[in-house]
Coordinates of C-alpha atoms in Angstrom, one line a residue:
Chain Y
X94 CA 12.3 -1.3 41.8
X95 CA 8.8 -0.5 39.9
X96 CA 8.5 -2.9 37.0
X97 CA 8.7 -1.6 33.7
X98 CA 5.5 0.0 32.2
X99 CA 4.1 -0.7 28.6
X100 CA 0.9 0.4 27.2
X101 CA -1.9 -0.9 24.5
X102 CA -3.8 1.2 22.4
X103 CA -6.3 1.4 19.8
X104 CA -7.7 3.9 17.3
X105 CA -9.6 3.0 13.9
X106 CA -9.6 -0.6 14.8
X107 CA -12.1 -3.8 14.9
X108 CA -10.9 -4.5 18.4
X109 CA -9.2 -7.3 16.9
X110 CA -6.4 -6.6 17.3
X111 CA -6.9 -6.8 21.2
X112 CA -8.6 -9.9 21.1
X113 CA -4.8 -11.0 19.7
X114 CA -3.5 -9.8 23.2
X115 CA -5.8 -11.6 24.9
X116 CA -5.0 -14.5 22.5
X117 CA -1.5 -14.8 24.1
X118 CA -3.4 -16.9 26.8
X119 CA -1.0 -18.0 29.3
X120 CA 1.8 -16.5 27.6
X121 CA 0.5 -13.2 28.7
X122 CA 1.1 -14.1 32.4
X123 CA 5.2 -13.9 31.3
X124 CA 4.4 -10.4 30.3
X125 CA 2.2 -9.4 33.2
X126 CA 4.8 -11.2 35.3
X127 CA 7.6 -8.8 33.8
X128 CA 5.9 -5.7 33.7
X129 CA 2.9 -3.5 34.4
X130 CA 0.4 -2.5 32.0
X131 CA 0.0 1.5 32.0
X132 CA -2.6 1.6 29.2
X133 CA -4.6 -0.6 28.0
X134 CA -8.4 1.3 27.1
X135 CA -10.5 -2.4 25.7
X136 CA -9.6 -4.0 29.6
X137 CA -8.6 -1.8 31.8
X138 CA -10.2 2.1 33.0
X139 CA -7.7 4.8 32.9
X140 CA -8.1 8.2 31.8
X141 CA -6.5 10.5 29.2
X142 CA -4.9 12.9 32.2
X143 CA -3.4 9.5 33.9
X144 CA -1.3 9.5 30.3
X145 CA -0.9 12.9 29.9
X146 CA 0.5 12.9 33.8
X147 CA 2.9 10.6 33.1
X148 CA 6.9 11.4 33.0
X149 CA 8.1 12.0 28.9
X150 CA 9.5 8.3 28.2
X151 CA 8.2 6.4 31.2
X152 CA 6.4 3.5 29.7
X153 CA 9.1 1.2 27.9
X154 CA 7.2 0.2 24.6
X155 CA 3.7 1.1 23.4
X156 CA 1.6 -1.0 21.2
X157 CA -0.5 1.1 18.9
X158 CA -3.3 -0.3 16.7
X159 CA -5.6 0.9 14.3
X160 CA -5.4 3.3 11.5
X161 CA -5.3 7.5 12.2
X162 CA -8.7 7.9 11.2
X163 CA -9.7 11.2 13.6
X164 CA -8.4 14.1 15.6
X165 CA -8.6 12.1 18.8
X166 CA -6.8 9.2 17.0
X167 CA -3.6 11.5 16.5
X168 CA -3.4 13.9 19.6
X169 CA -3.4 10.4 21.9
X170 CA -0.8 8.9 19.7
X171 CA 1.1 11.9 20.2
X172 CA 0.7 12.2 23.9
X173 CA 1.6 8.3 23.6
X174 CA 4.7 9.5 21.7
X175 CA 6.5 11.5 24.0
X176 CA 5.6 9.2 27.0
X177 CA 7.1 5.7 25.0
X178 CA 10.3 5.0 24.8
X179 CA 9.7 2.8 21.8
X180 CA 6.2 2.3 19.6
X181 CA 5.2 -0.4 17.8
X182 CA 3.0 0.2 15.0
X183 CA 0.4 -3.2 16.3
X184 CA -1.7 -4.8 13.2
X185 CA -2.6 -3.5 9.6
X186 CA -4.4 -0.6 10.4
X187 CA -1.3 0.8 12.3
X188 CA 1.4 -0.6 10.0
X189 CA 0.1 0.3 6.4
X190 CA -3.5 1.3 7.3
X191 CA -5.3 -1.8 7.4
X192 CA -9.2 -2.0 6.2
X193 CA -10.2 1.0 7.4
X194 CA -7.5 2.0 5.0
X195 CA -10.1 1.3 1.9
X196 CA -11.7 4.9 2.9
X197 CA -9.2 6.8 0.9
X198 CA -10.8 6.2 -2.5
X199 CA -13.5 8.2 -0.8
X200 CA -13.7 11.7 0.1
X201 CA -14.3 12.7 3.8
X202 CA -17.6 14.5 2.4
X203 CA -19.0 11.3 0.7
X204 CA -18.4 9.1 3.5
X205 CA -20.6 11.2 6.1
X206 CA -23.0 12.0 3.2
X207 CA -23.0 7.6 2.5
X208 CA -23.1 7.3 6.4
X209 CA -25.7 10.1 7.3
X210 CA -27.8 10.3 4.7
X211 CA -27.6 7.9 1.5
X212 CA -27.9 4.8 3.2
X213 CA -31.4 3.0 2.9
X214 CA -31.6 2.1 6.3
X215 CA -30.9 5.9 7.3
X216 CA -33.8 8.0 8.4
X217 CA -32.2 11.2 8.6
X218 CA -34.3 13.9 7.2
X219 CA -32.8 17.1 9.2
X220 CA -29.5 15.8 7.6
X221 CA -27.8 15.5 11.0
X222 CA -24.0 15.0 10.8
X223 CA -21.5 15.3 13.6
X224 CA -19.8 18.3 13.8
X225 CA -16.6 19.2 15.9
X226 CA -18.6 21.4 18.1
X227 CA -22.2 21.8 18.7
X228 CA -23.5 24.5 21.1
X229 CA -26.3 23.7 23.6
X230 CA -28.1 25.4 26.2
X231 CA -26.0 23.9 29.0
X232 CA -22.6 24.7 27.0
X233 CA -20.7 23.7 23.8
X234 CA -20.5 19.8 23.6
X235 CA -17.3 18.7 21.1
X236 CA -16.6 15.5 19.1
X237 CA -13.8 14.3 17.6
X238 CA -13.7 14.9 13.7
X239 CA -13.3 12.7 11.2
X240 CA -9.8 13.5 9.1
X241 CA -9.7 14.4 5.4
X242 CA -8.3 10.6 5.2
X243 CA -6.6 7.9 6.6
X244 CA -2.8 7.7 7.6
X245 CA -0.8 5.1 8.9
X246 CA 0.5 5.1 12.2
X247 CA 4.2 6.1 10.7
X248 CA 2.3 8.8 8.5
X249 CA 1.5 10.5 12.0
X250 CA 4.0 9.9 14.6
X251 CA 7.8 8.6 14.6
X252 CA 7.1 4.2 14.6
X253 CA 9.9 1.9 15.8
X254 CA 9.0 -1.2 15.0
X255 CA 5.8 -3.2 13.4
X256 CA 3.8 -5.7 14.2
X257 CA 2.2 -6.7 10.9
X258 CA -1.1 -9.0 10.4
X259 CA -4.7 -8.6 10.7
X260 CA -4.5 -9.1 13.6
X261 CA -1.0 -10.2 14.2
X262 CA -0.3 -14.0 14.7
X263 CA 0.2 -14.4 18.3
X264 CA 3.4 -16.7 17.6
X265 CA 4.5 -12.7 16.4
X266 CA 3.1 -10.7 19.3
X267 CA 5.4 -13.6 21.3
X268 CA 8.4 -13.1 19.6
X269 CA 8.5 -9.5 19.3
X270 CA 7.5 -8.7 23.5
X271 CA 10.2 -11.6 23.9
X272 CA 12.4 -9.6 22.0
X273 CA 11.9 -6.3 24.3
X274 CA 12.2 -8.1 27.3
X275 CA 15.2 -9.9 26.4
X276 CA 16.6 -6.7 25.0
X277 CA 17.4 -8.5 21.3
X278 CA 15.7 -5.7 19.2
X279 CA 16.8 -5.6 15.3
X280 CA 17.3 -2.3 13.5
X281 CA 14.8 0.3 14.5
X282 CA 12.4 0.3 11.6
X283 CA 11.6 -3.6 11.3
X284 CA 8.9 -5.2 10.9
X285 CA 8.5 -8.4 13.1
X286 CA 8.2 -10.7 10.9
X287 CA 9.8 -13.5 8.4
X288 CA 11.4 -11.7 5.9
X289 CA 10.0 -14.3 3.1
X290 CA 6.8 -14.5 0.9
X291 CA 4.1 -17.1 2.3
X292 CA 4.4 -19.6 -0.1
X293 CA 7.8 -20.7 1.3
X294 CA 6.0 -21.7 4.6
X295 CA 3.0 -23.0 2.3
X296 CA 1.8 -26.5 3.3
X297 CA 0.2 -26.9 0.2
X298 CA 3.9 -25.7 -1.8
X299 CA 4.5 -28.9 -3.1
X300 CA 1.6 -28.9 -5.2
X301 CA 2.6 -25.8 -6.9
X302 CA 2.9 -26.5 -10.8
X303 CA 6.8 -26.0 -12.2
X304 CA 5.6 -23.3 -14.8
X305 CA 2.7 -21.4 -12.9
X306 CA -0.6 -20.1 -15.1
X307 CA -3.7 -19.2 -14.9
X308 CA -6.7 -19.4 -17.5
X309 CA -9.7 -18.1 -15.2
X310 CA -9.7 -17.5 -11.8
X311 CA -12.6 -18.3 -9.7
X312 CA -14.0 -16.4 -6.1
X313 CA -14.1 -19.0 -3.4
X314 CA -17.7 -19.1 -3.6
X315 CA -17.9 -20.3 -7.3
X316 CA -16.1 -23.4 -7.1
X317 CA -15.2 -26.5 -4.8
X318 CA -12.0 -25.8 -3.2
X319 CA -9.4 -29.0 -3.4
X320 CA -7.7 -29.1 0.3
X321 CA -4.5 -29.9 -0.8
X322 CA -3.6 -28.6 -4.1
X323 CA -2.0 -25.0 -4.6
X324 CA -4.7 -22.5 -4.1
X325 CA -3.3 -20.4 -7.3
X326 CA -3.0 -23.5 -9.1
X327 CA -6.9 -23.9 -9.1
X328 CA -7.5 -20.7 -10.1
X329 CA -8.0 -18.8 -6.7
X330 CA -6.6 -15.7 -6.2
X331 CA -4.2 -16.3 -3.8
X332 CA -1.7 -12.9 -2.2
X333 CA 0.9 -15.4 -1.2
X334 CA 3.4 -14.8 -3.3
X335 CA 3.2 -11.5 -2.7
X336 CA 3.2 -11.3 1.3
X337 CA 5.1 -11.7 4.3
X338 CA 4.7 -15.1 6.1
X339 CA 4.7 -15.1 9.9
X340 CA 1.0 -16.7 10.2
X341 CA 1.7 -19.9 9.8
X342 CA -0.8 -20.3 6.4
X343 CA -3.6 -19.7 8.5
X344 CA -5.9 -19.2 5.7
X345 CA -4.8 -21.6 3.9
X346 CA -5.4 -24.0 6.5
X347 CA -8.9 -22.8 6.5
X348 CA -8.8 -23.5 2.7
X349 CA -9.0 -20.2 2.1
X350 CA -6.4 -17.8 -0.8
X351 CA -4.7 -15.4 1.1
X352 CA -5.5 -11.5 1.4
X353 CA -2.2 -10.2 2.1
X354 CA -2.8 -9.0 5.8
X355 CA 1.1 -9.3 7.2
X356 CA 1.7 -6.6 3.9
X357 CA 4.8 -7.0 1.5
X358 CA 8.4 -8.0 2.6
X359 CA 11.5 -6.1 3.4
X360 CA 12.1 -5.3 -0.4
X361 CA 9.0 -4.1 -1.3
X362 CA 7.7 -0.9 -1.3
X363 CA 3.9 -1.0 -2.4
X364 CA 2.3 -4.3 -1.7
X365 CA -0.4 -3.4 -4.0
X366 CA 1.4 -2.8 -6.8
X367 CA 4.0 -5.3 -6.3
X368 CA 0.7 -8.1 -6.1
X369 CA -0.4 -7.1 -8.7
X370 CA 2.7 -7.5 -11.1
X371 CA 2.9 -11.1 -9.3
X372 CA -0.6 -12.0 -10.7
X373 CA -1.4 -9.9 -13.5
X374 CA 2.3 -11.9 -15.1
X375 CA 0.6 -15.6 -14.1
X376 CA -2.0 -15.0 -16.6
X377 CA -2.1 -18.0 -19.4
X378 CA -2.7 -14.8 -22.2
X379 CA -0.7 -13.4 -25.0
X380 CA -3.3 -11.1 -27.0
X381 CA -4.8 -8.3 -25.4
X382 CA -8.3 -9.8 -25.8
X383 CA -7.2 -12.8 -23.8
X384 CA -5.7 -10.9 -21.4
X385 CA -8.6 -8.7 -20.8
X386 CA -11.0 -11.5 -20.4
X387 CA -8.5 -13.0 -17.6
X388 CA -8.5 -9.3 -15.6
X389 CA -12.2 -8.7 -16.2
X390 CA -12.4 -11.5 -13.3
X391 CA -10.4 -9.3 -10.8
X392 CA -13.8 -7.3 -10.1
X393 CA -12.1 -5.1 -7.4
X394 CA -8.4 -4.3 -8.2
X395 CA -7.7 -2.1 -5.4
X396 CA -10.2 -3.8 -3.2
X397 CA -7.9 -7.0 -3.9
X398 CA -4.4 -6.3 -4.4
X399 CA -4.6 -3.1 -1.7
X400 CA -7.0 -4.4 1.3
X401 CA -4.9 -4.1 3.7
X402 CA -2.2 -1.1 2.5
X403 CA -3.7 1.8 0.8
X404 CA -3.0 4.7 2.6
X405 CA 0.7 3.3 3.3
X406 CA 0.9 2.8 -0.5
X407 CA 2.6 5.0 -3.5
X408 CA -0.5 6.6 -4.0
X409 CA -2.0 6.3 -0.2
X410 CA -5.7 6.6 -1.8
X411 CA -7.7 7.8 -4.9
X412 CA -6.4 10.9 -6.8
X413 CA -9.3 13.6 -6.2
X414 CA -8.4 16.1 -9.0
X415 CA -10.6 18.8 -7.6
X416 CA -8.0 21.2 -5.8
X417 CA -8.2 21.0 -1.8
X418 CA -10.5 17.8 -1.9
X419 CA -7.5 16.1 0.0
X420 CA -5.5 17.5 2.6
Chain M
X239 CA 14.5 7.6 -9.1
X240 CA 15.3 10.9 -7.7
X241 CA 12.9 14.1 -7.7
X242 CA 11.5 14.1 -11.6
X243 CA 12.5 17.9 -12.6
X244 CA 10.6 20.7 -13.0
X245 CA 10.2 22.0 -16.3
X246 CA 7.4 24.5 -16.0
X247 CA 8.2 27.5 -18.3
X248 CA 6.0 30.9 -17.3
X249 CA 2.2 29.9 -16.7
X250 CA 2.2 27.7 -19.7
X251 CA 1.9 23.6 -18.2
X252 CA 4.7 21.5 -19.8
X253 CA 4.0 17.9 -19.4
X254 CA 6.6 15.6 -17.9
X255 CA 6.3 12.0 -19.2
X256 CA 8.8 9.5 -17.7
X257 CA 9.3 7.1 -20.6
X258 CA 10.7 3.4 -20.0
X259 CA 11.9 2.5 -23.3
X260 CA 13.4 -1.0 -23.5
X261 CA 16.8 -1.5 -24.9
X262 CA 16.7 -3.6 -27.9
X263 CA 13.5 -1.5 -29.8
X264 CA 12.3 1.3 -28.4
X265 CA 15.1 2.8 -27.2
X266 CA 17.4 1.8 -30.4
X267 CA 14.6 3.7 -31.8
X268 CA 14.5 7.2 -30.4
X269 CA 18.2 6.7 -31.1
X270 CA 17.4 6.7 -34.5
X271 CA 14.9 9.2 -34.2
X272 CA 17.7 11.3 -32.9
X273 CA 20.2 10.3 -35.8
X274 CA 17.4 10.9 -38.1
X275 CA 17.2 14.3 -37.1
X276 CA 13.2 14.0 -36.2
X277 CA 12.2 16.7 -33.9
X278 CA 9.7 15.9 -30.9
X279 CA 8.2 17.5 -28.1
X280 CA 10.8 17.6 -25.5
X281 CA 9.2 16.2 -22.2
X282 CA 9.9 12.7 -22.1
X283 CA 12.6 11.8 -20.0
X284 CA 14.0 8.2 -21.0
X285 CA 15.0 5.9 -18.8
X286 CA 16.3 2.3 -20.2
X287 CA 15.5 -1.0 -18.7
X288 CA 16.9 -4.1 -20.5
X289 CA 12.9 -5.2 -21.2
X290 CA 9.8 -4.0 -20.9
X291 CA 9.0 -7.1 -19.1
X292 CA 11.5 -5.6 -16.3
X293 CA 9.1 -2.9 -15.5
X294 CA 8.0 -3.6 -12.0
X295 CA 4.3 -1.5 -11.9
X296 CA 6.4 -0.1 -8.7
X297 CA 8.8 1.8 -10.9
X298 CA 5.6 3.8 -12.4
X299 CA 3.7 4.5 -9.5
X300 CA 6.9 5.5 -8.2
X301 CA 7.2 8.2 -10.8
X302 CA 3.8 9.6 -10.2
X303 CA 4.6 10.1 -7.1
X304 CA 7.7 11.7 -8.2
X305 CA 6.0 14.1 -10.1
X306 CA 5.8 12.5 -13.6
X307 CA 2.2 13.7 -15.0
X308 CA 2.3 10.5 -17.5
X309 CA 4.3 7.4 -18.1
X310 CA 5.2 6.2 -21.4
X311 CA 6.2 2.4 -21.7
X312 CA 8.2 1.2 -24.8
X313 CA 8.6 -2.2 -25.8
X314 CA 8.9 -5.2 -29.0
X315 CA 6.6 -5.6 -31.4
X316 CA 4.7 -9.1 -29.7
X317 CA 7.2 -12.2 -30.9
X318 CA 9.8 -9.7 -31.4
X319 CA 10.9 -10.1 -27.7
X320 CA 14.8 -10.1 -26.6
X321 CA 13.5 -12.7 -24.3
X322 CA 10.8 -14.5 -25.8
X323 CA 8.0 -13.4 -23.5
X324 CA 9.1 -10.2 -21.5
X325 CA 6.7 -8.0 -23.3
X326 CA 3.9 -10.5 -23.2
X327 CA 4.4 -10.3 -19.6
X328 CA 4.7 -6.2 -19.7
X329 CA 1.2 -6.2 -21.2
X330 CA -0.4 -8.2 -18.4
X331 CA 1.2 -6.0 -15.9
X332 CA -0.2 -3.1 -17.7
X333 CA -3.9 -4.1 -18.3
X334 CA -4.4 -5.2 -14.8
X335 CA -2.7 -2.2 -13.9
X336 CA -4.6 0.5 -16.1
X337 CA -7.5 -1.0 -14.6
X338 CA -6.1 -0.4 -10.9
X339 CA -5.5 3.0 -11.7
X340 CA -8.8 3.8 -12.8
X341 CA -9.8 3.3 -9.5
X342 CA -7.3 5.5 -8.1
X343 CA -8.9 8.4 -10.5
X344 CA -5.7 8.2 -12.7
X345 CA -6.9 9.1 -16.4
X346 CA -6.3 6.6 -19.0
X347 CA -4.2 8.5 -21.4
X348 CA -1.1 9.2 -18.5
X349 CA -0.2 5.6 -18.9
X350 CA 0.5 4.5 -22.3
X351 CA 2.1 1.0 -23.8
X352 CA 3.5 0.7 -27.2
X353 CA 5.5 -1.5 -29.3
X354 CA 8.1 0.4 -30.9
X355 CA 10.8 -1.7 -33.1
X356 CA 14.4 -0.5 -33.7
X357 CA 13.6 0.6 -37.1
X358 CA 10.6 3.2 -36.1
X359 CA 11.9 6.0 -35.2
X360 CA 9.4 8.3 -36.8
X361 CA 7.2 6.5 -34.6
X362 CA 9.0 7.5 -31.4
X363 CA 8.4 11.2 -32.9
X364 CA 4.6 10.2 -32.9
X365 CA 3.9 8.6 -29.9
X366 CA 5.4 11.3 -27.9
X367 CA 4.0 14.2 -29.5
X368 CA 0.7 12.4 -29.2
X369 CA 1.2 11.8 -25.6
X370 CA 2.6 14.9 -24.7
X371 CA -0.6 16.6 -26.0
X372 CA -2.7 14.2 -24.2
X373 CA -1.3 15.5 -21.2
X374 CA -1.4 19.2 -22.0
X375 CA -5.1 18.3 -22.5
X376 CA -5.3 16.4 -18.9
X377 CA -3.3 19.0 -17.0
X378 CA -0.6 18.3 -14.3
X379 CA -1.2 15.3 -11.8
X380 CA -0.7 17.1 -8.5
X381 CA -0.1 14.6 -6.2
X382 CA 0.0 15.4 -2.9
X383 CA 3.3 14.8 -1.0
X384 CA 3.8 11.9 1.3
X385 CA 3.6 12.4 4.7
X386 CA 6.1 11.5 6.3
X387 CA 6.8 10.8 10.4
X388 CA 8.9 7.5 10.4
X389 CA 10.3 5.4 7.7
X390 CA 8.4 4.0 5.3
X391 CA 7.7 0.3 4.9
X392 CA 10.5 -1.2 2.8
X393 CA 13.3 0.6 4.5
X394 CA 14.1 -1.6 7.0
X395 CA 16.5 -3.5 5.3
X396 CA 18.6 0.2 4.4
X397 CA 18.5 1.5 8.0
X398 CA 21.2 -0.4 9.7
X399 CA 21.3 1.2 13.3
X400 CA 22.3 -0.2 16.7
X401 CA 19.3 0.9 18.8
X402 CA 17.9 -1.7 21.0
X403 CA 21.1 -2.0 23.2
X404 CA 19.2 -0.7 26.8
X405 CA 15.3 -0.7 26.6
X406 CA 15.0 -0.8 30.3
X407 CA 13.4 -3.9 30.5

């Protein structure tokens, strides 16, 4: 009997989420050992018709990453679709819509206008932008096109389960193949992952101050950064509270606050909001001057508190109020 | 929260404010504005929480997206707090979060914080004629609906299903 086919995929992505794969080191010869990689575009050739050939259902699990970002992005997903029996949603991007995810307080227009055009180091003067189809002598050539915005994976096609993290730990991508080849799957709709906040797994947790709060905070940059004490504690805006845990305090272990990557736990619905009601109610204030002065240091509020989860937030992106400026 | 209702009359825009009123001032307070007989504009809808302080910034969002084109927060006078400090706390939620929705092209006036004490109901009457003509100004929100292909992130814990028993592998 064939073994078992699973496939990896990627579509607005860094590519780091592959390098994860890779990461498994010898743990991936378990999974090569148990079944055959179908699809796997950053290390191995295949072509879109070998996919489209394929039998509705026949590969076991695909792992998608990256966010929806073009027309190419969601027809493969789709083909993918139809020919997994199960998807996993692989990384930020796919699971909440990652970095690339940041585009949605931005129209479509202004990006390829900042990309094509604005952009100092851009010497465009025929204001060439890529367009969906250009016609040629030889023919008409075609491109993908860039989507009004970004959606998350479960914004486009029907998800199973996540795999949260930017990219995700590999003691997760272990667990969670583990879990599909020892048939031990939780409730379709998980997310891989801890259900608890970082700071449980924090090894810094015993530092943390009985009655939390915070006068000033400071960027990494701006001040010496104690090893061991709570990174809140001195001032550093740290998502931990506020996120899943499942990387082992990675950052924090670099001595660095963390950015929310794995998203929010089980009972959460918008990380972003849900951060920032953690934070904003740590703040050593009571009179609206005070408080003021303590936000004014959060330069970037949806840069901060939604990094990693706009366009799988409440609001999925900037309210354009000029009719049809989103789709 | 279910679907915020619809209360468009003809082609005139009738603002719908979702208003968290806490229970031991604000609320006490339309009461009284009620009692009192004070007429208001009719498009808050008041939902009670037990503090201001209680209002996660998920509950307004969440309304937004509902359909709410503003929300109106009510809470104690600062030191008047049921709880000492809930509505200290409310008003660091709110600042940080006024300044989040700035970026996300939400207009100042659709979110609005007062303190309201038991006794002022004429300033319920006030605060939501006031706001209600804000919004008339401002227009409806429009947000677009959420797509929707899966669940969305949060649900896990609600979907209790027994999938996973043959994957093939």
């Amino acid at each position: 009997m064939s073994k078992p086919k699973i496939g990896f995929y990627w579509c607005a992505s860094c590519g780091g989420c592959d390098e994860a794969v890779v990461d498994l080191a010898e743990n991936i010869l378990s999974v090569v050992e148990a079944v055959d990689i179908a699809v796997w575009p950053v290390a191995m050739d295949f072509k879109r018709s070998d996919v489209e050939n394929m039998q509705d259902g026949e590969m076991v699990v695909t792992f998608i990453n990256g966010a929806i970002r073009n027309t190419e992005d969601r027809e493969i997903v789709e083909i993918l679709r139809e020919k997994s029996k199960y998807i996993v949603a692989f990384g930020s991007c796919a699971h909440l819509g990652g970095v690339p995810g940041m585009g949605n307080l931005y129209t479509r227009e202004s990006i390829l206008e900042c990309s094509y055009s604005e952009t100092p180091s851009v010497v465009n003067p025929e204001k060439v932008c890529p367009q969906g189809e250009t016609t040629v002598p030889e023919g008409v050539l075609t491109l993908p096109v860039l989507e009004e915005r970004v959606w998350t994976l479960d914004q486009t096609i029907e998800v199973d389960y996540y795999l949260p993290g930017c990219p995700p730990p590999v003691a997760l991508i272990v667990d969670g193949v583990t879990a599909f080849l020892t048939n031990q799957l939780p409730p379709k709709g998980s997310v891989l992952g801890p259900k608890h906040s970082l700071c449980l797994d924090c090894p810094r947790k015993d530092t943390k101050p009985e009655n939390m709060l915070i006068k000033e905070f400071k960027r990494p940059h701006e001040t010496e950064i104690d090893l061991e004490t709570c990174l809140l504690a001195q001032g550093l805006l740290c998502l931990g509270p506020a996120t899943r845990s499942g990387c082992g305090a990675a950052c924090i272990n670099g001595n660095m606050p963390c950015t929310g990557c794995l998203g929010p736990t089980d009972s959460v619905r918008d990380y972003g909001a849900k951060a920032l009601s953690g934070i904003a109610s740590l703040f050593d204030a009571e009179t609206e001057a005070d408080i003021a002065r303590i936000a004014d240091r959060i330069v970037d509020p949806a840069g901060t508190f939604y990094r990693y989860s706009l366009p799988g937030s409440l609001f999925q992106g900037k309210v354009f109020q000029k009719e049809g400026a989103r789709s | 929260m279910s679907e915020v209702s619809k209360s468009s009359s003809g082609n005139g825009f009738e603002p719908r404010i979702v208003g968290f009123f806490c229970n031991w001032c604000t609320y006490t307070a339309a009461d009284l504005a009620g009692t009192s007989r004070l007429t208001y504009a009719p498009n808050v809808r008041v939902l009670r929480v037990m503090c201001s302080g209680r209002l996660d910034p998920q509950f307004i969002l969440d309304a937004f997206r509902k359909g709410a084109d503003g929300v109106l927060i009510g809470g104690c006078h600062p030191g008047d707090c049921h709880y000492q400090a809930g509505n200290h706390k409310a008003l660091r939620r709110y600042t940080l979060l006024k300044r989040l929705l700035k970026t996300m092209g939400i207009e100042e006036e659709r979110v609005r914080l007062e303190w309201i004490s038991a006794s002022e109901g004429d300033k319920v009457q006030r605060v939501i004629n006031e706001m209600t003509e804000d919004i008339r100004r401002l227009g409806p929100l429009r947000l677009p609906p959420i797509p929707h292909a899966g669940r969305m992130p949060g649900e896990a814990v609600e979907r209790v299903s027994s999938i996973g028993q043959e994957t093939g592998l």
